[in-house]
């Protein structure tokens, strides 16, 4: 019985030694993976810092000063403003019943026509519906088939009470 107990103890010690060796190998692999990930993250941070500095250098060349890039501050508003053109937007929407004529008049009016045209297009599109928007304007969009399918899926989800609320 004593020999069996010694053999069982020796087997247990060997098994424990094998398990400890496996744990050591796993820890070494984890350490290597962590170091590789840290190295990759450091390289990405260096690349981002280089890109940010290149943007600052371009800003200095173009404007004579560095741009504010505080990550804690909100992004600047870079869209065109519609405030002063809201009356003209409403005037165009009221004057034209044709989608194409309204947008052409907006483009020809000049001034703040980009933002006004975006809102006018949405208003006129809602007014005339999809069938009132000339096919050549829709077909001229990149990926127009995918866009149409996405719109149809959105409408179907809304009409059937889907989760797009």
GROMACS .gro file of N, CA and C in nm:
model
  495
    1UNK      N    1   0.081  -0.118   0.000
    1UNK     CA    2   0.000   0.000   0.000
    1UNK      C    3   0.086   0.125   0.000
    2UNK      N    4   0.198   0.119   0.071
    2UNK     CA    5   0.289   0.233   0.077
    2UNK      C    6   0.349   0.263  -0.059
    3UNK      N    7   0.379   0.157  -0.136
    3UNK     CA    8   0.437   0.177  -0.269
    3UNK      C    9   0.335   0.239  -0.362
    4UNK      N   10   0.211   0.195  -0.348
    4UNK     CA   11   0.105   0.253  -0.431
    4UNK      C   12   0.084   0.401  -0.400
    5UNK      N   13   0.089   0.433  -0.272
    5UNK     CA   14   0.070   0.573  -0.231
    5UNK      C   15   0.184   0.658  -0.283
    6UNK      N   16   0.307   0.604  -0.277
    6UNK     CA   17   0.422   0.678  -0.329
    6UNK      C   18   0.412   0.696  -0.479
    7UNK      N   19   0.365   0.595  -0.551
    7UNK     CA   20   0.350   0.602  -0.696
    7UNK      C   21   0.241   0.703  -0.732
    8UNK      N   22   0.132   0.702  -0.657
    8UNK     CA   23   0.023   0.796  -0.682
    8UNK      C   24   0.070   0.938  -0.655
    9UNK      N   25   0.150   0.955  -0.548
    9UNK     CA   26   0.203   1.088  -0.516
    9UNK      C   27   0.300   1.133  -0.625
   10UNK      N   28   0.382   1.043  -0.675
   10UNK     CA   29   0.476   1.077  -0.782
   10UNK      C   30   0.401   1.114  -0.908
   11UNK      N   31   0.294   1.038  -0.939
   11UNK     CA   32   0.211   1.071  -1.056
   11UNK      C   33   0.148   1.209  -1.040
   12UNK      N   34   0.099   1.238  -0.920
   12UNK     CA   35   0.036   1.367  -0.894
   12UNK      C   36   0.137   1.480  -0.910
   13UNK      N   37   0.259   1.457  -0.862
   13UNK     CA   38   0.365   1.558  -0.874
   13UNK      C   39   0.400   1.580  -1.022
   14UNK      N   40   0.410   1.471  -1.098
   14UNK     CA   41   0.439   1.483  -1.242
   14UNK      C   42   0.326   1.558  -1.314
   15UNK      N   43   0.201   1.525  -1.279
   15UNK     CA   44   0.087   1.591  -1.341
   15UNK      C   45   0.087   1.740  -1.306
   16UNK      N   46   0.114   1.771  -1.181
   16UNK     CA   47   0.119   1.910  -1.137
   16UNK      C   48   0.232   1.983  -1.209
   17UNK      N   49   0.346   1.920  -1.225
   17UNK     CA   50   0.459   1.981  -1.295
   17UNK      C   51   0.423   2.007  -1.441
   18UNK      N   52   0.353   1.913  -1.505
   18UNK     CA   53   0.311   1.931  -1.644
   18UNK      C   54   0.211   2.046  -1.655
   19UNK      N   55   0.117   2.053  -1.560
   19UNK     CA   56   0.020   2.162  -1.561
   19UNK      C   57   0.087   2.297  -1.540
   20UNK      N   58   0.185   2.302  -1.450
   20UNK     CA   59   0.258   2.427  -1.426
   20UNK      C   60   0.337   2.468  -1.551
   21UNK      N   61   0.394   2.371  -1.620
   21UNK     CA   62   0.468   2.401  -1.742
   21UNK      C   63   0.373   2.456  -1.849
   22UNK      N   64   0.251   2.398  -1.858
   22UNK     CA   65   0.153   2.445  -1.955
   22UNK      C   66   0.108   2.587  -1.921
   23UNK      N   67   0.090   2.614  -1.793
   23UNK     CA   68   0.052   2.749  -1.750
   23UNK      C   69   0.162   2.847  -1.785
   24UNK      N   70   0.287   2.807  -1.764
   24UNK     CA   71   0.400   2.894  -1.797
   24UNK      C   72   0.402   2.926  -1.946
   25UNK      N   73   0.379   2.825  -2.030
   25UNK     CA   74   0.376   2.846  -2.175
   25UNK      C   75   0.262   2.941  -2.212
   26UNK      N   76   0.143   2.922  -2.153
   26UNK     CA   77   0.030   3.010  -2.180
   26UNK      C   78   0.059   3.154  -2.139
   27UNK      N   79   0.122   3.171  -2.022
   27UNK     CA   80   0.156   3.307  -1.977
   27UNK      C   81   0.258   3.372  -2.069
   28UNK      N   82   0.354   3.294  -2.116
   28UNK     CA   83   0.452   3.349  -2.209
   28UNK      C   84   0.386   3.393  -2.339
   29UNK      N   85   0.293   3.312  -2.391
   29UNK     CA   86   0.218   3.348  -2.512
   29UNK      C   87   0.136   3.475  -2.490
   30UNK      N   88   0.067   3.480  -2.376
   30UNK     CA   89  -0.013   3.600  -2.345
   30UNK      C   90   0.075   3.725  -2.337
   31UNK      N   91   0.193   3.710  -2.276
   31UNK     CA   92   0.286   3.823  -2.266
   31UNK      C   93   0.332   3.867  -2.404
   32UNK      N   94   0.363   3.771  -2.491
   32UNK     CA   95   0.404   3.804  -2.628
   32UNK      C   96   0.291   3.875  -2.704
   33UNK      N   97   0.168   3.824  -2.688
   33UNK     CA   98   0.053   3.885  -2.755
   33UNK      C   99   0.029   4.026  -2.704
   34UNK      N  100   0.041   4.045  -2.571
   34UNK     CA  101   0.022   4.178  -2.513
   34UNK      C  102   0.128   4.275  -2.564
   35UNK      N  103   0.252   4.229  -2.568
   35UNK     CA  104   0.360   4.315  -2.619
   35UNK      C  105   0.338   4.351  -2.766
   36UNK      N  106   0.293   4.254  -2.845
   36UNK     CA  107   0.265   4.281  -2.987
   36UNK      C  108   0.152   4.381  -3.001
   37UNK      N  109   0.047   4.365  -2.921
   37UNK     CA  110  -0.066   4.458  -2.925
   37UNK      C  111  -0.022   4.597  -2.881
   38UNK      N  112   0.060   4.604  -2.776
   38UNK     CA  113   0.110   4.734  -2.730
   38UNK      C  114   0.199   4.799  -2.835
   39UNK      N  115   0.278   4.718  -2.903
   39UNK     CA  116   0.364   4.770  -3.009
   39UNK      C  117   0.281   4.823  -3.125
   40UNK      N  118   0.175   4.750  -3.162
   40UNK     CA  119   0.086   4.794  -3.269
   40UNK      C  120   0.014   4.922  -3.230
   41UNK      N  121  -0.036   4.927  -3.106
   41UNK     CA  122  -0.105   5.047  -3.058
   41UNK      C  123  -0.010   5.167  -3.057
   42UNK      N  124   0.115   5.144  -3.016
   42UNK     CA  125   0.213   5.253  -3.015
   42UNK      C  126   0.241   5.301  -3.157
   43UNK      N  127   0.249   5.209  -3.251
   43UNK     CA  128   0.272   5.247  -3.391
   43UNK      C  129   0.153   5.325  -3.445
   44UNK      N  130   0.031   5.284  -3.410
   44UNK     CA  131  -0.088   5.356  -3.454
   44UNK      C  132  -0.092   5.495  -3.394
   45UNK      N  133  -0.051   5.507  -3.267
   45UNK     CA  134  -0.049   5.639  -3.203
   45UNK      C  135   0.056   5.729  -3.268
   46UNK      N  136   0.171   5.672  -3.302
   46UNK     CA  137   0.274   5.752  -3.372
   46UNK      C  138   0.223   5.799  -3.507
   47UNK      N  139   0.155   5.710  -3.581
   47UNK     CA  140   0.101   5.746  -3.712
   47UNK      C  141  -0.005   5.855  -3.699
   48UNK      N  142  -0.091   5.843  -3.598
   48UNK     CA  143  -0.194   5.946  -3.576
   48UNK      C  144  -0.130   6.079  -3.540
   49UNK      N  145  -0.027   6.076  -3.457
   49UNK     CA  146   0.042   6.199  -3.420
   49UNK      C  147   0.109   6.262  -3.541
   50UNK      N  148   0.167   6.180  -3.628
   50UNK     CA  149   0.230   6.232  -3.750
   50UNK      C  150   0.126   6.294  -3.842
   51UNK      N  151   0.009   6.230  -3.855
   51UNK     CA  152  -0.098   6.284  -3.939
   51UNK      C  153  -0.149   6.416  -3.883
   52UNK      N  154  -0.164   6.422  -3.750
   52UNK     CA  155  -0.210   6.546  -3.686
   52UNK      C  156  -0.108   6.657  -3.708
   53UNK      N  157   0.018   6.625  -3.696
   53UNK     CA  158   0.122   6.728  -3.716
   53UNK      C  159   0.126   6.773  -3.862
   54UNK      N  160   0.104   6.681  -3.955
   54UNK     CA  161   0.100   6.719  -4.096
   54UNK      C  162  -0.018   6.812  -4.122
   55UNK      N  163  -0.133   6.785  -4.059
   55UNK     CA  164  -0.249   6.873  -4.074
   55UNK      C  165  -0.219   7.011  -4.015
   56UNK      N  166  -0.150   7.014  -3.901
   56UNK     CA  167  -0.115   7.143  -3.841
   56UNK      C  168  -0.017   7.219  -3.931
   57UNK      N  169   0.078   7.148  -3.988
   57UNK     CA  170   0.175   7.214  -4.078
   57UNK      C  171   0.103   7.272  -4.200
   58UNK      N  172   0.006   7.198  -4.253
   58UNK     CA  173  -0.071   7.248  -4.367
   58UNK      C  174  -0.151   7.371  -4.327
   59UNK      N  175  -0.208   7.368  -4.205
   59UNK     CA  176  -0.285   7.483  -4.157
   59UNK      C  177  -0.196   7.606  -4.145
   60UNK      N  178  -0.075   7.588  -4.094
   60UNK     CA  179   0.017   7.701  -4.080
   60UNK      C  180   0.054   7.756  -4.217
   61UNK      N  181   0.078   7.667  -4.312
   61UNK     CA  182   0.113   7.713  -4.448
   61UNK      C  183  -0.003   7.790  -4.511
   62UNK      N  184  -0.126   7.742  -4.488
   62UNK     CA  185  -0.242   7.804  -4.554
   62UNK      C  186  -0.296   7.925  -4.480
   63UNK      N  187  -0.293   7.920  -4.345
   63UNK     CA  188  -0.356   8.027  -4.268
   63UNK      C  189  -0.261   8.107  -4.182
   64UNK      N  190  -0.139   8.059  -4.170
   64UNK     CA  191  -0.042   8.129  -4.086
   64UNK      C  192  -0.054   8.095  -3.939
   65UNK      N  193  -0.140   8.004  -3.903
   65UNK     CA  194  -0.155   7.965  -3.762
   65UNK      C  195  -0.196   7.819  -3.751
   66UNK      N  196  -0.174   7.765  -3.633
   66UNK     CA  197  -0.217   7.628  -3.605
   66UNK      C  198  -0.368   7.627  -3.580
   67UNK      N  199  -0.429   7.512  -3.607
   67UNK     CA  200  -0.572   7.499  -3.583
   67UNK      C  201  -0.595   7.439  -3.445
   68UNK      N  202  -0.709   7.473  -3.385
   68UNK     CA  203  -0.741   7.416  -3.255
   68UNK      C  204  -0.784   7.271  -3.275
   69UNK      N  205  -0.725   7.183  -3.200
   69UNK     CA  206  -0.756   7.040  -3.215
   69UNK      C  207  -0.772   6.974  -3.078
   70UNK      N  208  -0.832   7.045  -2.986
   70UNK     CA  209  -0.852   6.992  -2.851
   70UNK      C  210  -0.959   6.883  -2.857
   71UNK      N  211  -0.924   6.758  -2.826
   71UNK     CA  212  -1.022   6.649  -2.835
   71UNK      C  213  -1.137   6.661  -2.737
   72UNK      N  214  -1.123   6.748  -2.636
   72UNK     CA  215  -1.232   6.765  -2.540
   72UNK      C  216  -1.338   6.863  -2.590
   73UNK      N  217  -1.305   6.940  -2.693
   73UNK     CA  218  -1.399   7.038  -2.745
   73UNK      C  219  -1.481   6.976  -2.858
   74UNK      N  220  -1.602   7.023  -2.879
   74UNK     CA  221  -1.683   6.969  -2.990
   74UNK      C  222  -1.622   7.005  -3.124
   75UNK      N  223  -1.652   6.925  -3.224
   75UNK     CA  224  -1.605   6.952  -3.359
   75UNK      C  225  -1.666   7.083  -3.408
   76UNK      N  226  -1.592   7.154  -3.491
   76UNK     CA  227  -1.647   7.279  -3.543
   76UNK      C  228  -1.761   7.249  -3.641
   77UNK      N  229  -1.853   7.341  -3.649
   77UNK     CA  230  -1.962   7.330  -3.745
   77UNK      C  231  -1.906   7.378  -3.879
   78UNK      N  232  -1.905   7.290  -3.976
   78UNK     CA  233  -1.848   7.326  -4.105
   78UNK      C  234  -1.953   7.331  -4.215
   79UNK      N  235  -2.078   7.309  -4.177
   79UNK     CA  236  -2.185   7.314  -4.276
   79UNK      C  237  -2.215   7.459  -4.312
   80UNK      N  238  -2.279   7.477  -4.425
   80UNK     CA  239  -2.323   7.610  -4.465
   80UNK      C  240  -2.442   7.648  -4.378
   81UNK      N  241  -2.455   7.774  -4.351
   81UNK     CA  242  -2.563   7.820  -4.264
   81UNK      C  243  -2.685   7.857  -4.346
   82UNK      N  244  -2.801   7.827  -4.292
   82UNK     CA  245  -2.926   7.854  -4.362
   82UNK      C  246  -3.005   7.966  -4.297
   83UNK      N  247  -2.965   8.010  -4.179
   83UNK     CA  248  -3.043   8.108  -4.103
   83UNK      C  249  -3.090   8.225  -4.189
   84UNK      N  250  -2.997   8.292  -4.256
   84UNK     CA  251  -3.033   8.410  -4.333
   84UNK      C  252  -3.107   8.377  -4.462
   85UNK      N  253  -3.105   8.250  -4.502
   85UNK     CA  254  -3.168   8.209  -4.627
   85UNK      C  255  -3.297   8.131  -4.607
   86UNK      N  256  -3.343   8.124  -4.484
   86UNK     CA  257  -3.463   8.045  -4.458
   86UNK      C  258  -3.583   8.100  -4.533
   87UNK      N  259  -3.594   8.231  -4.540
   87UNK     CA  260  -3.707   8.292  -4.611
   87UNK      C  261  -3.701   8.256  -4.760
   88UNK      N  262  -3.580   8.257  -4.818
   88UNK     CA  263  -3.570   8.222  -4.960
   88UNK      C  264  -3.600   8.074  -4.982
   89UNK      N  265  -3.564   7.990  -4.886
   89UNK     CA  266  -3.597   7.848  -4.893
   89UNK      C  267  -3.748   7.830  -4.897
   90UNK      N  268  -3.816   7.896  -4.808
   90UNK     CA  269  -3.962   7.884  -4.805
   90UNK      C  270  -4.023   7.943  -4.931
   91UNK      N  271  -3.965   8.052  -4.982
   91UNK     CA  272  -4.015   8.113  -5.105
   91UNK      C  273  -4.004   8.018  -5.223
   92UNK      N  274  -3.889   7.950  -5.235
   92UNK     CA  275  -3.872   7.854  -5.344
   92UNK      C  276  -3.968   7.737  -5.329
   93UNK      N  277  -3.986   7.688  -5.207
   93UNK     CA  278  -4.076   7.575  -5.184
   93UNK      C  279  -4.220   7.614  -5.217
   94UNK      N  280  -4.256   7.739  -5.189
   94UNK     CA  281  -4.392   7.784  -5.216
   94UNK      C  282  -4.414   7.812  -5.364
   95UNK      N  283  -4.310   7.862  -5.430
   95UNK     CA  284  -4.324   7.906  -5.569
   95UNK      C  285  -4.327   7.790  -5.668
   96UNK      N  286  -4.247   7.687  -5.646
   96UNK     CA  287  -4.233   7.579  -5.743
   96UNK      C  288  -4.303   7.453  -5.696
   97UNK      N  289  -4.377   7.392  -5.786
   97UNK     CA  290  -4.438   7.262  -5.755
   97UNK      C  291  -4.359   7.149  -5.818
   98UNK      N  292  -4.272   7.183  -5.913
   98UNK     CA  293  -4.189   7.083  -5.979
   98UNK      C  294  -4.059   7.067  -5.902
   99UNK      N  295  -4.026   6.944  -5.870
   99UNK     CA  296  -3.902   6.913  -5.800
   99UNK      C  297  -3.782   6.971  -5.875
  100UNK      N  298  -3.770   6.940  -6.003
  100UNK     CA  299  -3.655   6.984  -6.083
  100UNK      C  300  -3.648   7.135  -6.094
  101UNK      N  301  -3.761   7.200  -6.118
  101UNK     CA  302  -3.761   7.345  -6.131
  101UNK      C  303  -3.720   7.413  -6.002
  102UNK      N  304  -3.765   7.360  -5.889
  102UNK     CA  305  -3.730   7.419  -5.759
  102UNK      C  306  -3.579   7.407  -5.735
  103UNK      N  307  -3.524   7.291  -5.763
  103UNK     CA  308  -3.380   7.273  -5.738
  103UNK      C  309  -3.296   7.351  -5.837
  104UNK      N  310  -3.340   7.361  -5.962
  104UNK     CA  311  -3.268   7.441  -6.060
  104UNK      C  312  -3.273   7.589  -6.022
  105UNK      N  313  -3.388   7.637  -5.980
  105UNK     CA  314  -3.399   7.776  -5.936
  105UNK      C  315  -3.308   7.802  -5.817
  106UNK      N  316  -3.300   7.706  -5.725
  106UNK     CA  317  -3.211   7.721  -5.609
  106UNK      C  318  -3.066   7.731  -5.653
  107UNK      N  319  -3.025   7.643  -5.744
  107UNK     CA  320  -2.887   7.646  -5.791
  107UNK      C  321  -2.856   7.777  -5.864
  108UNK      N  322  -2.949   7.822  -5.944
  108UNK     CA  323  -2.929   7.946  -6.019
  108UNK      C  324  -2.934   8.070  -5.931
  109UNK      N  325  -2.998   8.060  -5.817
  109UNK     CA  326  -3.006   8.175  -5.726
  109UNK      C  327  -2.870   8.206  -5.666
  110UNK      N  328  -2.783   8.107  -5.657
  110UNK     CA  329  -2.651   8.129  -5.600
  110UNK      C  330  -2.659   8.152  -5.451
  111UNK      N  331  -2.561   8.225  -5.401
  111UNK     CA  332  -2.558   8.250  -5.256
  111UNK      C  333  -2.546   8.120  -5.180
  112UNK      N  334  -2.621   8.111  -5.075
  112UNK     CA  335  -2.617   7.994  -4.988
  112UNK      C  336  -2.703   7.882  -5.044
  113UNK      N  337  -2.664   7.830  -5.162
  113UNK     CA  338  -2.751   7.733  -5.227
  113UNK      C  339  -2.725   7.589  -5.187
  114UNK      N  340  -2.615   7.559  -5.122
  114UNK     CA  341  -2.586   7.420  -5.089
  114UNK      C  342  -2.677   7.371  -4.976
  115UNK      N  343  -2.672   7.437  -4.863
  115UNK     CA  344  -2.754   7.394  -4.751
  115UNK      C  345  -2.902   7.414  -4.783
  116UNK      N  346  -2.933   7.527  -4.844
  116UNK     CA  347  -3.072   7.554  -4.882
  116UNK      C  348  -3.121   7.445  -4.978
  117UNK      N  349  -3.037   7.403  -5.072
  117UNK     CA  350  -3.074   7.298  -5.167
  117UNK      C  351  -3.095   7.164  -5.100
  118UNK      N  352  -3.016   7.136  -4.998
  118UNK     CA  353  -3.033   7.011  -4.925
  118UNK      C  354  -3.170   7.007  -4.859
  119UNK      N  355  -3.205   7.114  -4.789
  119UNK     CA  356  -3.333   7.119  -4.721
  119UNK      C  357  -3.447   7.128  -4.822
  120UNK      N  358  -3.427   7.208  -4.927
  120UNK     CA  359  -3.530   7.222  -5.031
  120UNK      C  360  -3.556   7.088  -5.099
  121UNK      N  361  -3.451   7.013  -5.127
  121UNK     CA  362  -3.468   6.881  -5.189
  121UNK      C  363  -3.548   6.787  -5.100
  122UNK      N  364  -3.522   6.793  -4.970
  122UNK     CA  365  -3.598   6.708  -4.877
  122UNK      C  366  -3.745   6.751  -4.873
  123UNK      N  367  -3.767   6.882  -4.867
  123UNK     CA  368  -3.905   6.931  -4.865
  123UNK      C  369  -3.980   6.897  -4.993
  124UNK      N  370  -3.916   6.924  -5.106
  124UNK     CA  371  -3.982   6.897  -5.234
  124UNK      C  372  -4.002   6.748  -5.254
  125UNK      N  373  -3.905   6.668  -5.212
  125UNK     CA  374  -3.920   6.523  -5.223
  125UNK      C  375  -4.037   6.473  -5.141
  126UNK      N  376  -4.053   6.530  -5.021
  126UNK     CA  377  -4.168   6.492  -4.939
  126UNK      C  378  -4.298   6.537  -5.004
  127UNK      N  379  -4.294   6.652  -5.072
  127UNK     CA  380  -4.414   6.706  -5.136
  127UNK      C  381  -4.455   6.625  -5.258
  128UNK      N  382  -4.359   6.591  -5.344
  128UNK     CA  383  -4.394   6.525  -5.470
  128UNK      C  384  -4.388   6.374  -5.461
  129UNK      N  385  -4.324   6.320  -5.358
  129UNK     CA  386  -4.310   6.175  -5.345
  129UNK      C  387  -4.204   6.121  -5.438
  130UNK      N  388  -4.169   5.995  -5.421
  130UNK     CA  389  -4.063   5.933  -5.501
  130UNK      C  390  -4.093   5.938  -5.649
  131UNK      N  391  -4.220   5.923  -5.687
  131UNK     CA  392  -4.254   5.922  -5.829
  131UNK      C  393  -4.241   6.061  -5.891
  132UNK      N  394  -4.240   6.166  -5.809
  132UNK     CA  395  -4.228   6.302  -5.861
  132UNK      C  396  -4.084   6.347  -5.878
  133UNK      N  397  -3.989   6.266  -5.834
  133UNK     CA  398  -3.847   6.298  -5.851
  133UNK      C  399  -3.804   6.234  -5.982
  134UNK      N  400  -3.749   6.313  -6.074
  134UNK     CA  401  -3.710   6.259  -6.205
  134UNK      C  402  -3.617   6.138  -6.192
  135UNK      N  403  -3.647   6.036  -6.271
  135UNK     CA  404  -3.570   5.911  -6.266
  135UNK      C  405  -3.422   5.935  -6.294
  136UNK      N  406  -3.390   6.028  -6.385
  136UNK     CA  407  -3.248   6.052  -6.418
  136UNK      C  408  -3.171   6.109  -6.300
  137UNK      N  409  -3.240   6.183  -6.212
  137UNK     CA  410  -3.172   6.234  -6.093
  137UNK      C  411  -3.142   6.121  -5.995
  138UNK      N  412  -3.235   6.029  -5.981
  138UNK     CA  413  -3.213   5.916  -5.890
  138UNK      C  414  -3.109   5.820  -5.948
  139UNK      N  415  -3.120   5.792  -6.078
  139UNK     CA  416  -3.029   5.697  -6.143
  139UNK      C  417  -2.887   5.752  -6.148
  140UNK      N  418  -2.873   5.884  -6.139
  140UNK     CA  419  -2.741   5.945  -6.142
  140UNK      C  420  -2.664   5.931  -6.013
  141UNK      N  421  -2.729   5.885  -5.907
  141UNK     CA  422  -2.661   5.867  -5.779
  141UNK      C  423  -2.574   5.742  -5.784
  142UNK      N  424  -2.457   5.749  -5.723
  142UNK     CA  425  -2.378   5.628  -5.706
  142UNK      C  426  -2.457   5.532  -5.618
  143UNK      N  427  -2.456   5.405  -5.651
  143UNK     CA  428  -2.522   5.300  -5.573
  143UNK      C  429  -2.672   5.325  -5.559
  144UNK      N  430  -2.733   5.381  -5.664
  144UNK     CA  431  -2.874   5.415  -5.653
  144UNK      C  432  -2.964   5.294  -5.627
  145UNK      N  433  -2.928   5.178  -5.679
  145UNK     CA  434  -3.009   5.058  -5.654
  145UNK      C  435  -3.004   5.020  -5.506
  146UNK      N  436  -2.886   5.027  -5.447
  146UNK     CA  437  -2.871   4.993  -5.305
  146UNK      C  438  -2.944   5.096  -5.218
  147UNK      N  439  -2.937   5.222  -5.257
  147UNK     CA  440  -3.007   5.327  -5.182
  147UNK      C  441  -3.158   5.304  -5.188
  148UNK      N  442  -3.208   5.274  -5.308
  148UNK     CA  443  -3.352   5.248  -5.323
  148UNK      C  444  -3.396   5.128  -5.239
  149UNK      N  445  -3.315   5.024  -5.238
  149UNK     CA  446  -3.349   4.905  -5.158
  149UNK      C  447  -3.349   4.938  -5.009
  150UNK      N  448  -3.255   5.022  -4.965
  150UNK     CA  449  -3.249   5.060  -4.825
  150UNK      C  450  -3.370   5.145  -4.786
  151UNK      N  451  -3.410   5.236  -4.875
  151UNK     CA  452  -3.530   5.318  -4.849
  151UNK      C  453  -3.653   5.229  -4.842
  152UNK      N  454  -3.666   5.136  -4.936
  152UNK     CA  455  -3.782   5.044  -4.936
  152UNK      C  456  -3.786   4.962  -4.807
  153UNK      N  457  -3.670   4.915  -4.762
  153UNK     CA  458  -3.664   4.836  -4.638
  153UNK      C  459  -3.703   4.921  -4.518
  154UNK      N  460  -3.658   5.046  -4.516
  154UNK     CA  461  -3.693   5.138  -4.407
  154UNK      C  462  -3.844   5.161  -4.404
  155UNK      N  463  -3.901   5.188  -4.520
  155UNK     CA  464  -4.046   5.213  -4.528
  155UNK      C  465  -4.123   5.089  -4.485
  156UNK      N  466  -4.080   4.973  -4.532
  156UNK     CA  467  -4.148   4.849  -4.495
  156UNK      C  468  -4.143   4.828  -4.343
  157UNK      N  469  -4.030   4.858  -4.282
  157UNK     CA  470  -4.016   4.841  -4.137
  157UNK      C  471  -4.105   4.939  -4.063
  158UNK      N  472  -4.113   5.061  -4.113
  158UNK     CA  473  -4.198   5.163  -4.049
  158UNK      C  474  -4.346   5.128  -4.064
  159UNK      N  475  -4.383   5.086  -4.184
  159UNK     CA  476  -4.525   5.056  -4.211
  159UNK      C  477  -4.569   4.934  -4.133
  160UNK      N  478  -4.483   4.834  -4.121
  160UNK     CA  479  -4.521   4.711  -4.052
  160UNK      C  480  -4.498   4.721  -3.901
  161UNK      N  481  -4.456   4.837  -3.854
  161UNK     CA  482  -4.434   4.853  -3.710
  161UNK      C  483  -4.306   4.790  -3.664
  162UNK      N  484  -4.206   4.786  -3.753
  162UNK     CA  485  -4.077   4.728  -3.719
  162UNK      C  486  -4.002   4.811  -3.617
  163UNK      N  487  -3.877   4.781  -3.601
  163UNK     CA  488  -3.799   4.844  -3.494
  163UNK      C  489  -3.734   4.976  -3.536
  164UNK      N  490  -3.766   5.028  -3.651
  164UNK     CA  491  -3.705   5.154  -3.697
  164UNK      C  492  -3.782   5.274  -3.644
  165UNK      N  493  -3.802   5.281  -3.513
  165UNK     CA  494  -3.877   5.393  -3.455
  165UNK      C  495  -3.785   5.490  -3.389
   0.00000   0.00000   0.00000
